[in-house]
Coordinates of C-alpha atoms in Angstrom, one line a residue:
M276 CA 14.4 -4.6 1.6
E277 CA 13.0 -6.9 -1.1
N278 CA 13.7 -6.5 -4.8
I279 CA 10.8 -7.3 -7.2
L280 CA 12.4 -6.0 -10.4
S281 CA 15.0 -7.7 -12.5
A282 CA 16.2 -7.6 -16.1
E283 CA 18.8 -10.2 -16.8
K284 CA 17.3 -11.4 -20.1
E285 CA 14.0 -9.5 -20.0
V286 CA 12.4 -7.1 -17.6
L287 CA 10.4 -9.0 -14.9
L288 CA 8.3 -7.4 -12.3
R289 CA 7.0 -9.6 -9.5
T290 CA 3.4 -8.9 -8.6
S291 CA 3.4 -11.3 -5.6
L292 CA -0.1 -12.6 -6.8
D293 CA -1.1 -16.0 -8.0
E294 CA -3.0 -16.4 -11.2
M295 CA -6.4 -16.4 -9.5
M296 CA -5.8 -13.2 -7.5
F297 CA -4.1 -11.5 -10.5
A298 CA -7.2 -12.1 -12.6
K299 CA -9.6 -11.2 -9.8
T300 CA -7.9 -7.8 -9.0
K301 CA -7.7 -6.9 -12.8
F302 CA -4.0 -6.4 -12.5
S303 CA -3.6 -7.0 -16.2
S304 CA -5.1 -3.5 -16.8
L305 CA -1.8 -2.0 -15.4
M306 CA 0.2 -3.6 -18.2
Y307 CA -0.4 -0.8 -20.6
E308 CA 1.0 2.0 -18.4
K309 CA 3.9 3.9 -19.9
G310 CA 7.4 4.0 -18.7
Y311 CA 10.4 5.5 -20.5
I312 CA 13.9 4.6 -21.7
A313 CA 16.3 7.5 -21.4
E314 CA 19.6 7.6 -23.3
S315 CA 22.0 10.2 -24.6
D316 CA 20.9 11.9 -27.9
G317 CA 24.5 12.4 -28.9
T318 CA 24.7 16.1 -27.9
D319 CA 26.3 17.5 -24.8
G320 CA 23.7 16.9 -22.0
G321 CA 20.9 16.0 -24.3
V322 CA 18.6 13.1 -23.5
R323 CA 16.3 11.1 -25.9
F324 CA 13.2 9.4 -24.5
S325 CA 11.3 6.5 -25.9
E326 CA 8.1 5.0 -24.5
W327 CA 8.3 1.5 -23.0
A328 CA 5.6 -0.8 -21.5
F329 CA 5.3 -4.3 -20.3
S330 CA 4.2 -6.7 -23.1
G331 CA 2.9 -9.7 -21.2
T332 CA 2.9 -11.8 -18.1
K333 CA 4.7 -14.9 -16.9
T334 CA 4.0 -17.3 -14.1
I335 CA 7.1 -18.5 -12.2
D336 CA 6.7 -20.8 -9.3
G337 CA 3.0 -20.0 -9.0
T338 CA 3.6 -16.2 -8.9
V339 CA 2.6 -13.9 -11.8
Y340 CA 5.3 -11.5 -13.2
F341 CA 4.8 -8.6 -15.7
S342 CA 7.3 -9.2 -18.5
G343 CA 8.8 -6.8 -21.0
E344 CA 11.3 -6.8 -23.8
G345 CA 13.9 -4.4 -25.3
F346 CA 16.0 -3.8 -22.1
T347 CA 18.4 -5.7 -19.8
G348 CA 20.1 -4.3 -16.8
T349 CA 20.2 -3.9 -13.0
A350 CA 18.0 -2.0 -10.6
V351 CA 19.9 1.1 -9.5
S352 CA 19.2 0.3 -5.9
E353 CA 21.2 -2.9 -6.3
L354 CA 24.3 -1.4 -7.9
P355 CA 26.2 -0.9 -4.7
E356 CA 25.9 -4.7 -4.0
K357 CA 27.2 -5.4 -7.6
N358 CA 30.6 -4.0 -6.8
V359 CA 30.0 -1.0 -9.1
S360 CA 32.5 1.7 -8.4
N361 CA 31.6 4.9 -6.5
D362 CA 32.6 7.0 -9.6
E363 CA 30.2 5.0 -11.8
I364 CA 27.4 5.3 -9.3
K365 CA 27.9 9.0 -9.4
Q366 CA 27.7 9.0 -13.2
I367 CA 24.4 7.0 -13.0
L368 CA 23.0 9.4 -10.4
F369 CA 23.9 12.4 -12.6
A370 CA 22.3 10.7 -15.6
I371 CA 19.1 10.2 -13.6
C372 CA 19.0 13.8 -12.5
R373 CA 19.8 15.0 -16.1
A374 CA 16.9 12.8 -17.4
Y375 CA 14.5 14.5 -15.0
D376 CA 15.8 17.9 -16.1
C377 CA 15.4 17.1 -19.8
A378 CA 12.0 15.4 -19.3
Q379 CA 10.7 18.7 -17.9
K380 CA 11.9 20.6 -20.9
Q381 CA 10.3 18.1 -23.2
D382 CA 7.1 18.0 -21.3
I383 CA 7.5 14.3 -20.4
Q384 CA 6.3 12.9 -17.0
L385 CA 9.0 10.4 -15.9
P386 CA 8.0 7.9 -13.3
C387 CA 9.1 8.8 -9.7
A388 CA 9.2 5.6 -7.8
G389 CA 12.9 5.7 -6.7
P390 CA 16.0 3.7 -7.5
S391 CA 14.3 0.3 -7.1
A392 CA 12.1 1.2 -10.1
V393 CA 15.0 2.4 -12.4
L394 CA 17.0 -0.1 -14.4
Y395 CA 20.5 0.7 -15.7
D396 CA 22.1 -1.0 -18.7
E397 CA 25.9 -1.0 -18.2
K398 CA 26.7 -1.7 -21.8
T399 CA 24.5 1.0 -23.5
K400 CA 24.4 3.4 -20.5
R401 CA 20.6 3.6 -20.9
L402 CA 18.1 4.0 -18.1
L403 CA 14.6 2.4 -17.9
F404 CA 12.1 4.2 -15.7
V405 CA 9.6 1.4 -15.0
P406 CA 5.9 2.5 -15.1
Q407 CA 5.2 4.0 -11.7
K408 CA 1.7 2.8 -10.9
T409 CA 2.4 -0.7 -12.0
F410 CA 5.5 -0.9 -9.9
G411 CA 3.8 0.8 -6.9
R412 CA 0.8 -1.6 -6.9
S413 CA 3.1 -4.6 -7.2
C414 CA 5.2 -3.3 -4.4
A415 CA 2.1 -2.7 -2.3
N416 CA 1.4 -6.4 -2.5
L417 CA 4.5 -7.0 -0.3
G418 CA 2.8 -5.1 2.6
K419 CA 3.0 -1.6 4.0
E420 CA 6.4 -2.1 5.7
Q421 CA 8.2 -3.1 2.4
Y422 CA 6.3 -0.4 0.5
N423 CA 7.5 2.2 3.0
L424 CA 11.1 1.1 2.5
I425 CA 11.1 0.7 -1.3
I426 CA 9.0 3.6 -2.6
D427 CA 7.6 6.0 0.0
P428 CA 10.7 8.0 0.9
W429 CA 11.5 8.7 -2.8
C430 CA 8.2 10.2 -3.9
E431 CA 5.2 12.1 -2.7
A432 CA 1.8 10.9 -4.0
A433 CA 0.3 14.4 -3.5
F434 CA 2.7 15.9 -6.1
S435 CA 2.4 15.7 -9.8
G436 CA 4.2 16.9 -12.9
N437 CA 7.4 18.9 -12.5
R438 CA 6.8 19.2 -8.7
A439 CA 6.9 15.4 -8.4
M440 CA 10.0 15.0 -10.5
N441 CA 11.8 17.7 -8.7
F442 CA 11.0 16.1 -5.3
T443 CA 12.3 12.7 -6.4
R444 CA 15.4 14.2 -8.0
A445 CA 16.0 16.1 -4.7
V446 CA 15.8 12.9 -2.7
Y447 CA 18.4 11.2 -5.0
I448 CA 20.8 14.1 -4.5
Y449 CA 20.2 14.5 -0.8
F450 CA 20.9 10.8 -0.3
A451 CA 24.0 10.9 -2.5
F452 CA 25.6 13.7 -0.4
T453 CA 24.4 12.8 3.0
K454 CA 23.8 9.0 2.9
N455 CA 20.5 9.7 4.6
L456 CA 17.0 10.1 3.3
P457 CA 15.3 13.5 4.1
Y458 CA 12.0 11.8 5.1
P459 CA 13.1 8.2 6.1
A460 CA 10.6 5.4 6.5
G461 CA 9.7 4.1 9.9
T462 CA 9.3 7.5 11.6
E463 CA 6.3 8.3 13.7
T464 CA 5.4 11.4 11.7
D465 CA 3.6 11.0 8.4
K466 CA 5.7 12.1 5.4
S467 CA 3.1 14.5 4.1
V468 CA 3.1 16.2 7.6
S469 CA 6.9 16.3 7.7
I470 CA 6.9 17.9 4.3
A471 CA 4.4 20.5 5.4
Y472 CA 6.6 21.3 8.5
R473 CA 9.9 21.1 6.4
N474 CA 11.1 18.5 8.9
F475 CA 14.5 17.7 7.5
C476 CA 18.0 19.0 8.0
P477 CA 18.8 21.4 5.1
L478 CA 21.5 20.2 2.7
E479 CA 23.9 23.1 3.6
L480 CA 23.9 21.9 7.2
C481 CA 24.6 18.3 6.2
V482 CA 27.5 19.0 3.9
N483 CA 30.1 21.6 5.0
G484 CA 30.7 24.1 2.2
I485 CA 28.3 22.7 -0.4
D486 CA 27.2 25.0 -3.2
R487 CA 24.5 27.3 -1.8
T488 CA 22.5 27.5 -5.0
L489 CA 22.4 23.7 -5.3
A490 CA 21.4 23.4 -1.6
A491 CA 18.6 26.0 -2.0
A492 CA 17.2 24.1 -5.0
I493 CA 17.2 20.8 -3.2
N494 CA 15.7 22.3 0.0
S495 CA 13.0 24.0 -2.0
A496 CA 12.0 20.8 -3.9
L497 CA 12.0 18.8 -0.7
C498 CA 9.5 21.3 0.8
G499 CA 7.2 20.6 -2.2
K500 CA 7.4 24.2 -3.5
T501 CA 6.2 24.9 -7.1
A502 CA 8.6 23.3 -9.4
Q503 CA 11.4 25.3 -11.0
T504 CA 12.7 24.3 -14.4
D505 CA 16.1 26.0 -14.1
F506 CA 17.7 23.4 -11.9
P507 CA 21.5 24.1 -11.3
M508 CA 22.8 21.0 -13.1
K509 CA 26.2 22.6 -13.5
A510 CA 26.6 23.1 -9.8
L511 CA 25.4 19.5 -9.2
E512 CA 28.0 18.2 -11.7
E513 CA 30.8 20.2 -10.0
E514 CA 29.8 19.0 -6.5
L515 CA 29.5 15.4 -7.6
F516 CA 32.8 15.1 -9.5
R517 CA 35.0 17.6 -7.7
T518 CA 38.6 16.6 -7.5
E519 CA 39.7 19.0 -4.8
P520 CA 38.5 19.1 -1.2
R521 CA 35.4 21.3 -0.6
K522 CA 36.2 24.6 1.1
K523 CA 34.6 24.4 4.5
I524 CA 32.6 27.4 5.9
M525 CA 33.6 26.5 9.5
S526 CA 35.3 23.8 11.5
D527 CA 33.8 20.4 11.5
D528 CA 33.1 20.6 15.2
L529 CA 31.3 24.0 15.0
F530 CA 29.5 22.9 11.8
E531 CA 28.1 19.8 13.6
K532 CA 27.0 21.9 16.6
S533 CA 25.3 24.3 14.2
A534 CA 23.3 21.5 12.6
E535 CA 22.3 20.1 16.0
L536 CA 21.2 23.5 17.1
Y537 CA 19.1 24.0 14.0
M538 CA 17.4 20.6 14.3
K539 CA 16.7 21.3 18.0
K540 CA 15.1 24.7 17.1
L541 CA 13.2 23.1 14.3
A542 CA 11.8 20.4 16.6
N543 CA 10.6 23.1 19.1
R544 CA 9.1 25.2 16.2
I545 CA 7.2 22.2 14.9
Q546 CA 6.0 21.3 18.4
K547 CA 4.7 24.8 18.8
K548 CA 3.1 24.9 15.4
Q549 CA 1.4 21.5 16.0
R550 CA 0.0 22.8 19.2
F551 CA -1.2 25.9 17.4
D552 CA -2.7 23.9 14.6
R553 CA -4.5 21.6 17.0
R554 CA -5.9 24.6 18.8
A555 CA -6.8 26.3 15.6
G556 CA -8.4 23.1 14.3
T557 CA -10.4 22.8 17.6
V558 CA -11.5 26.5 17.2
I559 CA -12.5 26.0 13.6
A560 CA -14.4 22.8 14.4
A561 CA -16.1 24.4 17.4
A562 CA -17.0 27.4 15.4
A563 CA -18.4 25.2 12.6
I564 CA -20.5 23.3 15.2
I565 CA -21.6 26.5 16.9
L566 CA -22.6 27.8 13.5
F567 CA -24.5 24.6 12.7
I568 CA -26.3 24.7 16.0
T569 CA -27.1 28.4 15.6
V570 CA -28.6 27.8 12.2
F571 CA -30.5 24.9 13.7
I572 CA -31.9 27.1 16.5
I573 CA -32.9 29.9 14.1
N574 CA -34.7 27.4 11.9
A575 CA -36.4 26.0 15.0
V576 CA -37.7 29.4 15.9
F577 CA -38.9 30.5 12.4
E578 CA -39.8 27.2 10.8
N579 CA -40.7 25.0 13.8
R580 CA -44.0 24.1 12.2
K581 CA -42.2 22.6 9.2
K582 CA -40.3 20.2 11.4
P583 CA -40.9 16.5 11.2
T584 CA -43.0 14.7 13.8
V585 CA -44.0 11.2 14.6
I586 CA -47.5 12.2 15.9
G587 CA -50.0 9.9 14.3
L588 CA -47.4 7.2 13.5
S589 CA -47.3 3.7 14.8
S590 CA -44.4 2.5 16.9
L591 CA -43.0 0.6 13.9
Q592 CA -43.2 3.7 11.7
T593 CA -41.6 5.7 14.4
T594 CA -38.7 3.2 14.5
E595 CA -38.3 3.5 10.7
I596 CA -38.3 7.4 10.9
F597 CA -35.4 7.3 13.4
Y598 CA -33.3 5.0 11.2
A599 CA -34.2 7.0 8.1
G600 CA -32.7 10.0 10.0
I601 CA -29.5 8.1 10.6
H602 CA -29.4 7.1 6.9
R603 CA -30.0 10.7 5.7
M604 CA -27.9 12.3 8.5
D605 CA -31.0 14.2 9.4
T606 CA -31.0 15.2 13.1
D607 CA -34.6 16.5 12.9
Y608 CA -35.8 13.0 12.0
M609 CA -33.8 11.4 14.8
L610 CA -34.9 13.9 17.4
A611 CA -38.5 13.5 16.3
A612 CA -38.5 9.8 17.0
A613 CA -36.0 9.6 19.9
E614 CA -35.7 12.9 21.6
N615 CA -34.8 11.6 25.1
C616 CA -33.1 8.3 24.2
P617 CA -29.5 8.3 25.5
Q618 CA -28.2 5.9 22.8
A619 CA -29.7 8.0 20.1
Q620 CA -27.7 11.0 21.2
G621 CA -24.5 9.4 19.9
Y622 CA -26.0 9.3 16.4
I623 CA -27.3 12.8 16.7
S624 CA -24.0 14.3 17.9
R625 CA -22.1 12.5 15.1
V626 CA -23.8 14.4 12.3
P627 CA -22.1 17.8 13.1
Q628 CA -18.7 16.2 13.4
I629 CA -19.1 14.5 10.0
F630 CA -20.4 17.8 8.6
V631 CA -17.3 19.7 9.8
T632 CA -14.9 16.9 8.5
T633 CA -16.6 16.9 5.1
Q634 CA -16.4 20.7 4.8
M635 CA -12.7 20.8 5.7
K636 CA -11.9 18.1 3.1
A637 CA -13.8 20.1 0.5
A638 CA -11.5 23.0 1.1
Y639 CA -8.6 21.2 -0.6
N640 CA -10.4 18.6 -2.7
F641 CA -13.3 19.8 -4.8
E642 CA -14.4 16.2 -5.6
S643 CA -14.9 15.3 -2.0
G644 CA -18.4 15.0 -0.5
M645 CA -20.8 12.7 1.4
S646 CA -22.8 9.9 -0.1
T647 CA -25.2 7.2 1.0
P648 CA -24.0 3.7 0.2
E649 CA -26.5 3.3 -2.7
N650 CA -25.5 6.7 -4.1
W651 CA -21.8 5.8 -3.9
M652 CA -22.4 2.7 -6.0
F653 CA -23.3 4.9 -9.0
F654 CA -19.9 6.6 -9.0
E655 CA -17.4 5.3 -11.6
P656 CA -15.5 2.7 -9.6
D657 CA -11.7 3.0 -9.1
S658 CA -12.0 6.8 -9.8
S659 CA -10.8 9.8 -7.9
R660 CA -14.3 11.0 -7.4
A661 CA -15.4 7.7 -5.8
Y662 CA -12.3 7.6 -3.5
S663 CA -12.8 11.3 -2.6
H664 CA -16.4 10.8 -1.4
S665 CA -17.0 9.6 2.1
I666 CA -19.8 7.1 2.8
Y667 CA -22.4 7.2 5.5
G668 CA -25.7 5.4 5.7
I669 CA -27.7 2.3 6.4
T670 CA -28.2 -0.7 4.1
N671 CA -30.5 -3.8 4.3
F672 CA -32.7 -2.4 7.0
T673 CA -35.5 -4.5 8.4
A674 CA -37.7 -4.0 11.4
D675 CA -39.3 -7.2 12.8
G676 CA -38.2 -8.8 9.5
I677 CA -40.0 -6.2 7.3
P678 CA -37.6 -4.6 4.9
S679 CA -37.5 -0.8 4.3
T680 CA -35.5 1.4 1.9
L681 CA -35.7 4.2 4.6
T682 CA -36.9 6.7 1.9
Q683 CA -40.2 7.5 3.6
S684 CA -40.9 11.0 4.7
A685 CA -42.1 12.0 8.1
P686 CA -45.2 14.2 8.6
S687 CA -44.7 17.7 9.8
L688 CA -45.9 19.5 12.9
R689 CA -48.1 21.6 10.6
N690 CA -49.6 18.6 8.8
H691 CA -49.7 15.2 10.5
P692 CA -52.3 12.4 11.0
P693 CA -54.5 12.5 14.1
K694 CA -52.7 11.2 17.1
L695 CA -53.1 7.5 17.9
T696 CA -55.3 6.5 20.8
R697 CA -55.5 2.8 20.3
V698 CA -53.5 -0.1 19.0
G699 CA -56.1 -2.7 18.1
E700 CA -58.3 -3.1 21.1
E701 CA -55.8 -1.6 23.5
R702 CA -56.2 2.0 24.5
L703 CA -52.9 3.9 24.6
T704 CA -51.8 5.5 27.8
E705 CA -48.5 6.8 29.2
F706 CA -47.8 3.3 30.5
S707 CA -48.0 1.8 27.0
R708 CA -44.9 0.2 25.7
A709 CA -43.8 -1.4 22.4
Q710 CA -40.7 -3.3 21.2
H711 CA -39.3 -4.0 17.7
T712 CA -36.1 -5.7 16.5
A713 CA -34.1 -3.8 13.8
H714 CA -31.3 -5.4 11.8
Y715 CA -29.1 -3.4 9.4
Y716 CA -25.6 -2.5 8.3
L717 CA -24.1 0.9 9.1
V718 CA -21.6 1.6 6.3
H719 CA -19.3 4.6 6.8
T720 CA -15.8 5.8 5.9
V721 CA -13.1 6.0 8.6
D722 CA -9.5 7.0 7.7
N723 CA -10.1 6.3 4.0
M724 CA -11.3 2.8 4.7
I725 CA -14.9 1.4 4.5
V726 CA -16.2 0.3 7.9
I727 CA -19.2 -2.0 7.9
E728 CA -21.0 -2.5 11.2
E729 CA -23.7 -5.1 11.4
F730 CA -26.3 -4.2 14.0
T731 CA -29.1 -6.2 15.6
T732 CA -31.0 -3.7 17.9
V733 CA -33.9 -4.2 20.2
V734 CA -35.8 -0.9 20.0
E735 CA -37.9 -0.1 23.1
L736 CA -40.6 2.6 22.8
K737 CA -43.0 4.3 25.1
Y738 CA -46.2 6.3 24.5
T739 CA -45.9 9.8 25.8
G740 CA -49.6 10.8 25.5
K741 CA -49.6 12.0 22.0
K742 CA -46.9 10.0 20.1
W743 CA -44.5 7.0 20.3
Q744 CA -40.9 7.8 21.4
I745 CA -37.9 5.5 21.3
A746 CA -36.7 5.2 24.9
F747 CA -33.8 2.7 24.7
L748 CA -31.7 1.0 22.1
N749 CA -30.2 -2.3 23.1
E750 CA -27.6 -2.7 20.4
S751 CA -25.3 -5.6 19.5
S752 CA -22.9 -5.4 16.6
N753 CA -19.8 -6.7 14.8
K754 CA -17.5 -4.8 12.6
E755 CA -15.3 -5.3 9.6
T756 CA -13.1 -3.0 7.6
L757 CA -12.7 -3.0 3.8
S758 CA -10.4 -1.2 1.4
P759 CA -12.3 1.0 -1.1
L760 CA -9.9 -0.1 -3.8
T761 CA -10.7 -3.8 -3.2
F762 CA -14.4 -3.2 -3.5
S763 CA -14.1 -0.8 -6.4
L764 CA -12.2 -3.3 -8.4
D765 CA -14.8 -6.0 -7.7
L766 CA -17.6 -3.5 -8.7
K767 CA -15.7 -2.6 -11.8
E768 CA -15.5 -6.2 -12.9
A769 CA -19.2 -6.8 -12.1
L770 CA -20.1 -3.7 -14.2
E771 CA -18.3 -5.2 -17.2
K772 CA -20.2 -8.4 -16.8
C773 CA -23.5 -6.6 -16.5
G774 CA -23.0 -4.3 -19.4
G775 CA -22.6 -1.2 -17.2
N776 CA -25.9 -1.8 -15.3
T777 CA -25.1 -0.7 -11.7
V778 CA -28.2 -2.2 -10.1
D779 CA -27.4 -5.7 -11.6
A780 CA -23.7 -5.3 -10.8
V781 CA -24.5 -4.7 -7.1
D782 CA -26.8 -7.7 -7.1
Q783 CA -23.9 -9.8 -8.3
L784 CA -21.7 -8.6 -5.4
R785 CA -24.3 -9.4 -2.7
E786 CA -23.1 -13.0 -2.1
K787 CA -19.5 -11.7 -1.4
Y788 CA -20.6 -8.4 0.2
P789 CA -23.9 -9.0 2.0
W790 CA -23.9 -5.4 3.2
V791 CA -24.4 -3.8 -0.2
P792 CA -27.8 -2.0 -0.7
T793 CA -30.8 -4.0 -1.6
R794 CA -32.1 -4.0 -5.1
E795 CA -35.1 -1.9 -4.0
S796 CA -32.8 0.7 -2.5
M797 CA -30.6 0.8 -5.7
L798 CA -33.7 1.1 -7.9
A799 CA -35.0 4.0 -5.7
E800 CA -31.7 5.8 -5.9
E801 CA -31.5 5.2 -9.7
A802 CA -34.9 6.7 -10.1
R803 CA -33.9 9.7 -7.9
L804 CA -30.8 10.3 -10.0
D805 CA -32.8 10.0 -13.2
A806 CA -35.3 12.6 -11.9
I807 CA -32.5 15.2 -11.3
G808 CA -30.8 14.4 -14.6
Y809 CA -27.7 12.9 -13.2

C-alpha cells in the first residue's frame, strides 16, 4: 500500500500529477477544502478543533504536491512501522474515536478517509484530519487498486454527517480488536452491497466476552444505521485499556465454532436474499415493461390517428425520422420508419429497458433523470445533478453528408402529405429501393461512464406501396468510454474561458471531443430551454 501523505517539516500530499495535468484537471480548486486539527481542550475528554487547509503546491521530481504549514507528524497508518508501542497506538486510536464523538456534539464534519489520511504529532499529541476530498482525489490518481486498499474499506461514500463518522469510527474499532476489516478490499462483492446485507462477522463473535453495548454500537454503525450520538466511549476505554483478562462467555473452541456457524448461516441467508432480490427485480422490471406496453396499446387504440407516419416523406426524410426517434427515445417514430427492420428492433426494445432503469434510479435519487447530450451540456458541470442524469442520444448526425439536428417532427396519420408516387421521373412501385449513408455518434451512459459509439450505417429502404420503410441497417461502429468527471472538468474550464456561454464552451471542446453536439443542435436546445423558462 502506497503512502502519499507525509509531514516531516510540512504537510505534503502527493497528487501523482505533473504540472500540465494538475493545471488541466483544475486540481488547484481542491486546495481550499477544510480539514481539522484536533487536540485536547484541557478538560477531561474534551476536544478543541481548529480548521486547517493546504496553503500551496510544490513540484518535486516533476510531481505536484499540495503543501501545508502548521503541523508535523506521521500518518497513523505508518505508526506500526515506526516502532510505536502497542499502548501508544491504543491511545491514538482512542483519541481518534473521541475526536469523532466530540465533533458530532460540536456539529463538525470530520474527514472520514481512514488512518492514511490522519496525521499524528507525537510531541503535542495533536491529530490532523486531512481534507477528505483532496486526499481521495489524490489517492484515486494511483489507480483503483491502491484506492481500494487505502480509503475504500474505511469509509462509505453514500453516508454523510454523523452516519459517515460513526461508520469510520466503527471500522477503526473493529480493526483494533479483530485485526481485520469488516469490509476488506479485494472481495468480489461491492462494499455497498455488503453493507446492505450486513455481510461481516459481528464484533461479539470476533472477540470472546467483549462488552455487548460496545459491540452493538459498532455493529449498528457498520450496517449504516442512523447515527447515534450517545456512543459508549466509557465501554471502549475499558475494553482498550483493560489490565485483566476478558471474561469469556464460552470456551475458545466453542466460540470459534459459533462464529463459523453464524457466518455459514449468513452466507446462506445472503444467497437466498440475492436470489429473491433478483427475482423481485425481474418481476418489477417485467411489470414496468408490461405497464409500458399496455399504455402503448391503449394509446394505439384510442389515439392511433395521432401517431406519426412517414407517408408522403422521401426516403431521406424517412431515414431522418427513424434516427430522430432514437435520439428522442420515441418508439413511435422508430416504428413509423422501420416497422419490419430487424436491426431497428434492438433500438426499439432498448427504450423500455432504459425507462425502467431510470425510474428505479429516481426512487432513491430525486436528481436522476434522462437527458439528450445537448441537454446534458447545459447542466452545471461537476455537479451532483449532472452526474445523476443519464445520457442517451445522437450527435453530429448526417445522412449522405447532409447534417440534421434531428429536431424535425413527423406528420401524423390524421394529417400527412399525399403519398409519394414518383421520385423525379421514376414511378414508385413495390420494387423501388433507395439507399442512404448515415454517420453519427450514439452517446449514452453505461455503469456511470459515458460510452460514445461512432456509427457509419448504410440504410436500405424499400417502397411498400404508400410509404418508404427502412428494411435493413448495415452498421459499422467503434466505441470509446469516457469518465463524466474528466469531461465535466474540461467543460467547466471551457465555460470559464467563454464567460459562462455553454454553446461557445462546447465549440471549444469539439477538437478534443469530436462527438459533442453541433453548434446548431446546441442553439436549438438553448432556444427550447429559453422557451420553457429554464
